[in-house]
Amino acid sequence: MAAAKVTITDVAKTANVSVSTVSRILNKVDGKIKISETTRQRVLDVALELGFSLNPFASALRTNRTGLMGVVIRDIADPFLVKLLKDIQWQCQEKGVELFISNSNYDIEKAYRQLGIMLNHWFDGLIILENVDNAFLDVLSEHGTPYVLITGDFSSSLRPVVHTNDKLGVELAIDHLIQIGHRHIGFIGNQDGGVRERLSYFRTHVQRQGLTVNKEYVEANANSKSDIERFLDRLLHSDKMPTGIVCATDLLAIRLMNCAVQHGLQVPKDISVIGFDDIEMASEHFPTLTTIQQPLTQLSSVAIDILLNLIENDTDEGIRLREVIVEPTLIIRQSTASPGQSGVSADS
């Protein structure tokens, strides 16, 4: 037979205080009559000893807050998003907030289904790491659920969003290659909403720097290893191979380097490669990857602060900035060098 559930009345009787006193202590509510530290500690000790657990949903009926946030992520296998998610979860816990995760796996219909579950389960707010459409966000607004976007596709400036300055990041990558002597530069990316704009930034800045964008050097739909291999094969059969490649993500860069080695090329002697994100593998791969580092801690902390502000104020009037842009950093490692040079050694 299951043991009877411990109630707040049980705690009050054992601690020899009133139910209201126990409620105030467990819910951290101040009152006109101050509760001594001795009494507060006795109640907490009794609650722990009896195994009493405060029901967050019952508390939510009174406070309209549960201390729970949801996050919608487009791909739980994406190393950059996983790294970002870990930082978000850690910072939420530091602020006394628990985070629950929904993985849409690039399926917008699945994202809508998961959203329905979240909207009906007492989440105070949502963090969106997904390429959602405006209709998705309109549903949140209609339900009065605060949210903030990080990464993804930002088609509307009327949404609270925190993201990296991708334009600057791409420019830093191109300028680095030019500064070390590259004049024939290519690009590889895909149509994922989080990175698709990086190609347009690439084209614009290469031309601004007085160089030509050779269409043979550009691949905008690399979604698999075979896509990368076809791109590399095209480069090998072009009249003149590019000496440097800007990659929309670190994952693409690492896969490109692996394919290059399999085709007998040396990185960076035959081709320099630069990524974007600075995932953990970027510094563990050999050669280590030159990349554009996204400031994860800043992305997550600013987004969480905005969301908590929205939750506490029940409105977006407290948010003066609809869009917060954080600056990336160029991290120079072994995968880039002047054309024809072998770069740094494995011991560097």
CSV table of C-alpha atoms in Angstrom, one decimal:
chain,number,residue,atom,x,y,z
A,1,MET,CA,0.0,0.0,0.0
A,2,ALA,CA,1.4,3.4,-1.0
A,3,ALA,CA,2.3,5.8,1.8
A,4,ALA,CA,0.0,8.8,2.3
A,5,LYS,CA,1.1,12.0,0.6
A,6,VAL,CA,2.7,14.5,2.9
A,7,THR,CA,0.6,17.7,3.0
A,8,ILE,CA,1.4,21.3,4.0
A,9,THR,CA,-0.8,20.7,7.1
A,10,ASP,CA,1.5,17.8,8.2
A,11,VAL,CA,4.5,20.1,7.9
A,12,ALA,CA,2.7,22.8,10.0
A,13,LYS,CA,1.7,20.4,12.7
A,14,THR,CA,5.2,18.8,13.0
A,15,ALA,CA,6.9,22.2,13.0
A,16,ASN,CA,4.3,23.6,15.5
A,17,VAL,CA,3.4,26.6,13.3
A,18,SER,CA,0.4,27.7,11.2
A,19,VAL,CA,-0.3,26.5,7.7
A,20,SER,CA,0.0,30.1,6.5
A,21,THR,CA,3.4,30.4,8.0
A,22,VAL,CA,4.6,27.2,6.2
A,23,SER,CA,3.0,28.5,2.9
A,24,ARG,CA,4.8,31.8,3.2
A,25,ILE,CA,8.2,30.1,3.9
A,26,LEU,CA,7.9,27.5,1.1
A,27,ASN,CA,6.6,30.0,-1.4
A,28,LYS,CA,9.1,32.7,-0.3
A,29,VAL,CA,6.4,35.2,0.3
A,30,ASP,CA,7.0,38.2,2.6
A,31,GLY,CA,4.3,39.5,4.9
A,32,LYS,CA,3.7,42.3,7.5
A,33,ILE,CA,4.7,39.9,10.3
A,34,LYS,CA,8.3,38.8,9.9
A,35,ILE,CA,9.2,35.2,10.3
A,36,SER,CA,12.4,34.5,12.3
A,37,GLU,CA,15.3,32.7,10.7
A,38,THR,CA,15.0,30.0,13.4
A,39,THR,CA,11.3,29.3,12.5
A,40,ARG,CA,12.1,29.4,8.7
A,41,GLN,CA,14.9,26.9,9.1
A,42,ARG,CA,12.8,24.6,11.3
A,43,VAL,CA,10.0,24.5,8.7
A,44,LEU,CA,12.5,23.8,5.9
A,45,ASP,CA,14.1,21.0,8.0
A,46,VAL,CA,10.7,19.4,8.8
A,47,ALA,CA,9.6,19.6,5.1
A,48,LEU,CA,12.7,17.9,4.1
A,49,GLU,CA,12.5,15.3,6.8
A,50,LEU,CA,8.8,14.5,5.9
A,51,GLY,CA,9.5,14.4,2.2
A,52,PHE,CA,7.1,17.3,1.4
A,53,SER,CA,7.3,18.6,-2.2
A,54,LEU,CA,5.7,21.8,-3.2
A,55,ASN,CA,3.4,21.4,-6.2
A,56,PRO,CA,4.5,24.0,-8.7
A,57,PHE,CA,1.2,23.9,-10.6
A,58,ALA,CA,-0.9,24.5,-7.4
A,59,SER,CA,1.5,27.4,-6.7
A,60,ALA,CA,1.0,28.6,-10.2
A,61,LEU,CA,-2.7,29.0,-9.6
A,62,ARG,CA,-1.9,31.6,-7.0
A,63,THR,CA,1.2,33.3,-8.5
A,64,ASN,CA,0.6,32.7,-12.2
A,65,ARG,CA,4.3,31.6,-12.3
A,66,THR,CA,5.8,28.1,-12.3
A,67,GLY,CA,9.5,28.8,-12.8
A,68,LEU,CA,9.5,26.7,-15.9
A,69,MET,CA,10.7,27.7,-19.4
A,70,GLY,CA,10.5,25.7,-22.6
A,71,VAL,CA,13.0,25.8,-25.5
A,72,VAL,CA,12.1,24.8,-29.0
A,73,ILE,CA,15.3,23.6,-30.9
A,74,ARG,CA,15.5,22.6,-34.5
A,75,ASP,CA,18.2,20.0,-34.3
A,76,ILE,CA,19.4,18.3,-31.1
A,77,ALA,CA,22.3,16.8,-33.1
A,78,ASP,CA,23.6,20.2,-34.2
A,79,PRO,CA,26.8,20.7,-32.2
A,80,PHE,CA,26.6,24.5,-32.1
A,81,LEU,CA,22.9,24.4,-30.9
A,82,VAL,CA,23.7,21.8,-28.3
A,83,LYS,CA,26.6,23.9,-27.0
A,84,LEU,CA,24.3,26.9,-26.9
A,85,LEU,CA,21.5,24.9,-25.2
A,86,LYS,CA,23.8,23.7,-22.5
A,87,ASP,CA,24.8,27.3,-21.7
A,88,ILE,CA,21.1,28.4,-21.7
A,89,GLN,CA,20.2,25.6,-19.3
A,90,TRP,CA,23.0,26.4,-17.0
A,91,GLN,CA,22.2,30.1,-16.9
A,92,CYS,CA,18.5,29.3,-16.3
A,93,GLN,CA,19.3,27.1,-13.4
A,94,GLU,CA,21.6,29.8,-12.0
A,95,LYS,CA,18.5,32.1,-12.0
A,96,GLY,CA,16.3,29.5,-10.3
A,97,VAL,CA,14.5,28.5,-13.5
A,98,GLU,CA,14.1,25.0,-14.9
A,99,LEU,CA,14.3,24.4,-18.7
A,100,PHE,CA,12.4,21.8,-20.7
A,101,ILE,CA,13.5,20.9,-24.2
A,102,SER,CA,11.5,20.3,-27.4
A,103,ASN,CA,13.4,19.0,-30.4
A,104,SER,CA,11.5,19.7,-33.7
A,105,ASN,CA,14.2,18.0,-36.0
A,106,TYR,CA,13.6,20.6,-38.7
A,107,ASP,CA,9.9,19.6,-38.9
A,108,ILE,CA,7.6,22.7,-38.5
A,109,GLU,CA,4.5,20.6,-38.1
A,110,LYS,CA,6.2,18.8,-35.2
A,111,ALA,CA,7.2,22.1,-33.7
A,112,TYR,CA,3.5,23.2,-33.8
A,113,ARG,CA,2.4,20.0,-32.0
A,114,GLN,CA,5.0,20.5,-29.4
A,115,LEU,CA,4.1,24.1,-29.0
A,116,GLY,CA,0.5,23.0,-28.2
A,117,ILE,CA,1.8,20.9,-25.4
A,118,MET,CA,3.9,23.6,-24.0
A,119,LEU,CA,1.1,26.2,-24.1
A,120,ASN,CA,-1.1,23.9,-22.0
A,121,HIS,CA,1.5,23.0,-19.4
A,122,TRP,CA,2.2,26.1,-17.5
A,123,PHE,CA,5.4,27.4,-19.1
A,124,ASP,CA,6.2,30.9,-18.1
A,125,GLY,CA,8.0,31.6,-21.4
A,126,LEU,CA,9.7,30.0,-24.4
A,127,ILE,CA,13.2,30.3,-26.0
A,128,ILE,CA,13.1,29.6,-29.7
A,129,LEU,CA,16.1,28.0,-31.4
A,130,GLU,CA,14.2,27.1,-34.5
A,131,ASN,CA,13.4,28.6,-38.0
A,132,VAL,CA,9.7,29.2,-37.1
A,133,ASP,CA,7.4,31.3,-39.2
A,134,ASN,CA,5.5,34.4,-38.1
A,135,ALA,CA,2.3,32.4,-37.7
A,136,PHE,CA,4.0,30.2,-35.1
A,137,LEU,CA,5.0,33.4,-33.2
A,138,ASP,CA,1.5,34.8,-33.6
A,139,VAL,CA,0.2,31.8,-31.7
A,140,LEU,CA,2.5,32.6,-28.8
A,141,SER,CA,1.4,36.2,-28.8
A,142,GLU,CA,-2.3,35.3,-28.9
A,143,HIS,CA,-1.8,33.1,-25.8
A,144,GLY,CA,0.1,35.8,-24.1
A,145,THR,CA,3.2,33.6,-23.8
A,146,PRO,CA,6.5,35.6,-23.6
A,147,TYR,CA,9.3,34.4,-25.9
A,148,VAL,CA,12.6,35.3,-27.4
A,149,LEU,CA,14.4,34.1,-30.5
A,150,ILE,CA,18.0,33.1,-30.6
A,151,THR,CA,19.6,32.2,-34.0
A,152,GLY,CA,17.3,31.1,-36.8
A,153,ASP,CA,15.6,33.3,-39.5
A,154,PHE,CA,14.7,36.8,-38.4
A,155,SER,CA,12.2,38.0,-41.0
A,156,SER,CA,10.5,40.4,-38.6
A,157,SER,CA,12.1,43.2,-36.6
A,158,LEU,CA,9.0,43.3,-34.5
A,159,ARG,CA,10.0,40.2,-32.6
A,160,PRO,CA,12.3,40.0,-29.5
A,161,VAL,CA,15.5,38.4,-30.9
A,162,VAL,CA,19.1,38.0,-29.9
A,163,HIS,CA,21.6,37.0,-32.5
A,164,THR,CA,25.2,37.2,-33.7
A,165,ASN,CA,26.3,39.7,-36.3
A,166,ASP,CA,26.6,37.2,-39.1
A,167,LYS,CA,27.5,40.0,-41.6
A,168,LEU,CA,30.5,41.0,-39.6
A,169,GLY,CA,31.5,37.4,-39.0
A,170,VAL,CA,31.6,36.6,-42.8
A,171,GLU,CA,33.5,39.8,-43.4
A,172,LEU,CA,36.1,38.9,-40.8
A,173,ALA,CA,36.5,35.5,-42.4
A,174,ILE,CA,37.0,37.0,-45.9
A,175,ASP,CA,39.3,39.7,-44.7
A,176,HIS,CA,41.5,37.2,-42.9
A,177,LEU,CA,41.9,35.1,-46.1
A,178,ILE,CA,42.7,38.2,-48.1
A,179,GLN,CA,45.2,39.5,-45.5
A,180,ILE,CA,47.2,36.3,-45.8
A,181,GLY,CA,47.3,36.4,-49.6
A,182,HIS,CA,44.2,34.7,-50.9
A,183,ARG,CA,42.5,36.1,-54.0
A,184,HIS,CA,40.4,33.1,-55.2
A,185,ILE,CA,37.9,32.4,-52.4
A,186,GLY,CA,35.0,30.1,-52.4
A,187,PHE,CA,32.0,29.4,-50.1
A,188,ILE,CA,30.0,26.4,-49.0
A,189,GLY,CA,26.7,26.6,-47.1
A,190,ASN,CA,23.1,25.4,-47.1
A,191,GLN,CA,19.6,26.7,-46.9
A,192,ASP,CA,19.2,26.2,-43.1
A,193,GLY,CA,17.4,29.4,-41.9
A,194,GLY,CA,20.1,30.0,-39.4
A,195,VAL,CA,22.9,30.4,-41.9
A,196,ARG,CA,21.4,31.0,-45.4
A,197,GLU,CA,22.1,34.7,-45.2
A,198,ARG,CA,25.8,34.1,-44.9
A,199,LEU,CA,26.1,33.5,-48.6
A,200,SER,CA,24.6,36.8,-49.5
A,201,TYR,CA,27.0,38.5,-47.1
A,202,PHE,CA,29.9,36.5,-48.7
A,203,ARG,CA,29.0,37.7,-52.2
A,204,THR,CA,28.6,41.3,-51.2
A,205,HIS,CA,31.9,41.6,-49.3
A,206,VAL,CA,34.0,39.7,-51.8
A,207,GLN,CA,32.9,42.1,-54.5
A,208,ARG,CA,33.4,45.1,-52.2
A,209,GLN,CA,37.0,43.9,-51.7
A,210,GLY,CA,37.5,44.0,-55.5
A,211,LEU,CA,37.5,40.2,-56.0
A,212,THR,CA,35.3,38.1,-58.3
A,213,VAL,CA,32.7,35.7,-57.0
A,214,ASN,CA,33.2,32.6,-59.2
A,215,LYS,CA,30.0,30.6,-59.3
A,216,GLU,CA,32.0,27.4,-59.6
A,217,TYR,CA,33.5,28.2,-56.2
A,218,VAL,CA,30.1,28.5,-54.5
A,219,GLU,CA,27.9,25.7,-53.1
A,220,ALA,CA,24.7,26.8,-51.4
A,221,ASN,CA,23.0,23.5,-50.8
A,222,ALA,CA,25.5,21.2,-49.0
A,223,ASN,CA,23.3,19.1,-46.8
A,224,SER,CA,25.2,15.8,-46.9
A,225,LYS,CA,28.7,14.3,-47.3
A,226,SER,CA,27.9,13.5,-50.9
A,227,ASP,CA,27.0,17.2,-51.6
A,228,ILE,CA,30.4,18.2,-50.1
A,229,GLU,CA,32.2,15.6,-52.2
A,230,ARG,CA,30.5,16.8,-55.4
A,231,PHE,CA,31.5,20.4,-54.5
A,232,LEU,CA,35.1,19.4,-54.0
A,233,ASP,CA,35.2,17.4,-57.2
A,234,ARG,CA,33.9,20.4,-59.1
A,235,LEU,CA,36.7,22.5,-57.6
A,236,LEU,CA,39.3,20.0,-58.5
A,237,HIS,CA,38.1,20.0,-62.1
A,238,SER,CA,37.8,23.8,-62.4
A,239,ASP,CA,40.3,25.8,-64.5
A,240,LYS,CA,41.8,27.2,-61.3
A,241,MET,CA,41.0,25.9,-57.8
A,242,PRO,CA,40.2,28.4,-55.1
A,243,THR,CA,42.9,28.7,-52.4
A,244,GLY,CA,40.5,29.5,-49.6
A,245,ILE,CA,37.0,28.4,-48.6
A,246,VAL,CA,34.6,30.2,-46.2
A,247,CYS,CA,32.2,27.7,-44.7
A,248,ALA,CA,28.8,28.7,-43.3
A,249,THR,CA,29.3,26.4,-40.2
A,250,ASP,CA,32.2,24.6,-38.5
A,251,LEU,CA,30.5,21.3,-39.2
A,252,LEU,CA,30.7,21.9,-42.9
A,253,ALA,CA,34.3,23.1,-42.6
A,254,ILE,CA,35.4,19.9,-40.8
A,255,ARG,CA,33.6,17.7,-43.3
A,256,LEU,CA,35.2,19.6,-46.1
A,257,MET,CA,38.7,19.2,-44.6
A,258,ASN,CA,38.1,15.5,-44.2
A,259,CYS,CA,37.0,15.2,-47.9
A,260,ALA,CA,39.9,17.3,-49.0
A,261,VAL,CA,42.4,14.9,-47.3
A,262,GLN,CA,40.7,11.9,-48.9
A,263,HIS,CA,41.2,13.6,-52.3
A,264,GLY,CA,44.9,14.0,-51.6
A,265,LEU,CA,44.8,17.7,-50.7
A,266,GLN,CA,46.7,19.2,-47.8
A,267,VAL,CA,45.0,21.8,-45.5
A,268,PRO,CA,46.1,24.6,-45.5
A,269,LYS,CA,48.9,24.2,-48.1
A,270,ASP,CA,46.6,23.4,-51.0
A,271,ILE,CA,43.4,24.9,-49.6
A,272,SER,CA,42.7,27.1,-46.5
A,273,VAL,CA,39.4,26.5,-44.7
A,274,ILE,CA,37.6,28.7,-42.3
A,275,GLY,CA,34.4,27.9,-40.4
A,276,PHE,CA,31.8,29.7,-38.4
A,277,ASP,CA,30.6,29.0,-34.8
A,278,ASP,CA,33.6,27.6,-32.9
A,279,ILE,CA,32.1,24.3,-31.8
A,280,GLU,CA,34.2,22.0,-29.6
A,281,MET,CA,35.5,20.0,-32.5
A,282,ALA,CA,37.0,23.1,-34.1
A,283,SER,CA,39.9,23.0,-31.6
A,284,GLU,CA,40.1,19.2,-31.4
A,285,HIS,CA,40.3,18.4,-35.2
A,286,PHE,CA,43.7,18.3,-36.9
A,287,PRO,CA,44.5,20.7,-38.4
A,288,THR,CA,42.6,22.8,-35.8
A,289,LEU,CA,40.0,25.0,-37.5
A,290,THR,CA,40.2,28.7,-38.0
A,291,THR,CA,36.7,30.0,-37.3
A,292,ILE,CA,34.3,32.8,-36.4
A,293,GLN,CA,33.4,32.4,-32.7
A,294,GLN,CA,29.8,33.1,-31.7
A,295,PRO,CA,29.7,34.5,-28.1
A,296,LEU,CA,27.4,31.8,-26.6
A,297,THR,CA,27.4,33.1,-23.1
A,298,GLN,CA,26.4,36.5,-24.2
A,299,LEU,CA,23.7,35.2,-26.6
A,300,SER,CA,22.1,33.1,-23.8
A,301,SER,CA,22.4,35.5,-20.9
A,302,VAL,CA,21.0,38.5,-22.9
A,303,ALA,CA,18.1,36.3,-24.2
A,304,ILE,CA,17.3,35.0,-20.7
A,305,ASP,CA,17.3,38.5,-19.2
A,306,ILE,CA,14.9,39.7,-21.9
A,307,LEU,CA,12.6,36.7,-21.4
A,308,LEU,CA,12.6,37.1,-17.6
A,309,ASN,CA,11.8,40.8,-18.1
A,310,LEU,CA,8.9,40.0,-20.4
A,311,ILE,CA,7.6,37.4,-17.9
A,312,GLU,CA,7.8,39.8,-14.9
A,313,ASN,CA,6.2,42.7,-16.7
A,314,ASP,CA,3.5,40.7,-18.5
A,315,THR,CA,4.2,42.9,-21.5
A,316,ASP,CA,7.0,43.8,-23.9
A,317,GLU,CA,6.9,47.5,-22.9
A,318,GLY,CA,9.9,46.9,-20.7
A,319,ILE,CA,12.0,45.9,-23.6
A,320,ARG,CA,13.4,48.9,-25.4
A,321,LEU,CA,15.4,46.9,-28.0
A,322,ARG,CA,13.5,44.5,-30.2
A,323,GLU,CA,16.8,43.2,-31.7
A,324,VAL,CA,20.0,42.7,-29.8
A,325,ILE,CA,23.1,41.9,-31.9
A,326,VAL,CA,26.2,40.5,-30.4
A,327,GLU,CA,29.6,40.7,-32.0
A,328,PRO,CA,31.6,37.6,-33.2
A,329,THR,CA,35.4,37.1,-32.9
A,330,LEU,CA,37.9,35.7,-35.4
A,331,ILE,CA,39.8,32.7,-34.0
A,332,ILE,CA,42.9,31.9,-36.0
A,333,ARG,CA,44.1,28.3,-35.9
A,334,GLN,CA,45.9,25.9,-38.2
A,335,SER,CA,43.5,25.5,-41.1
A,336,THR,CA,44.4,28.8,-42.8
A,337,ALA,CA,47.8,30.0,-44.1
A,338,SER,CA,49.1,31.9,-47.1
A,339,PRO,CA,48.6,30.0,-50.4
A,340,GLY,CA,51.1,27.2,-50.8
A,341,GLN,CA,52.3,27.4,-47.2
A,342,SER,CA,51.9,24.5,-44.8
A,343,GLY,CA,50.9,26.7,-41.9
A,344,VAL,CA,51.7,25.8,-38.3
A,345,SER,CA,52.9,22.4,-37.2
A,346,ALA,CA,50.9,19.9,-35.2
A,347,ASP,CA,52.9,20.9,-32.1
A,348,SER,CA,51.9,24.5,-32.3
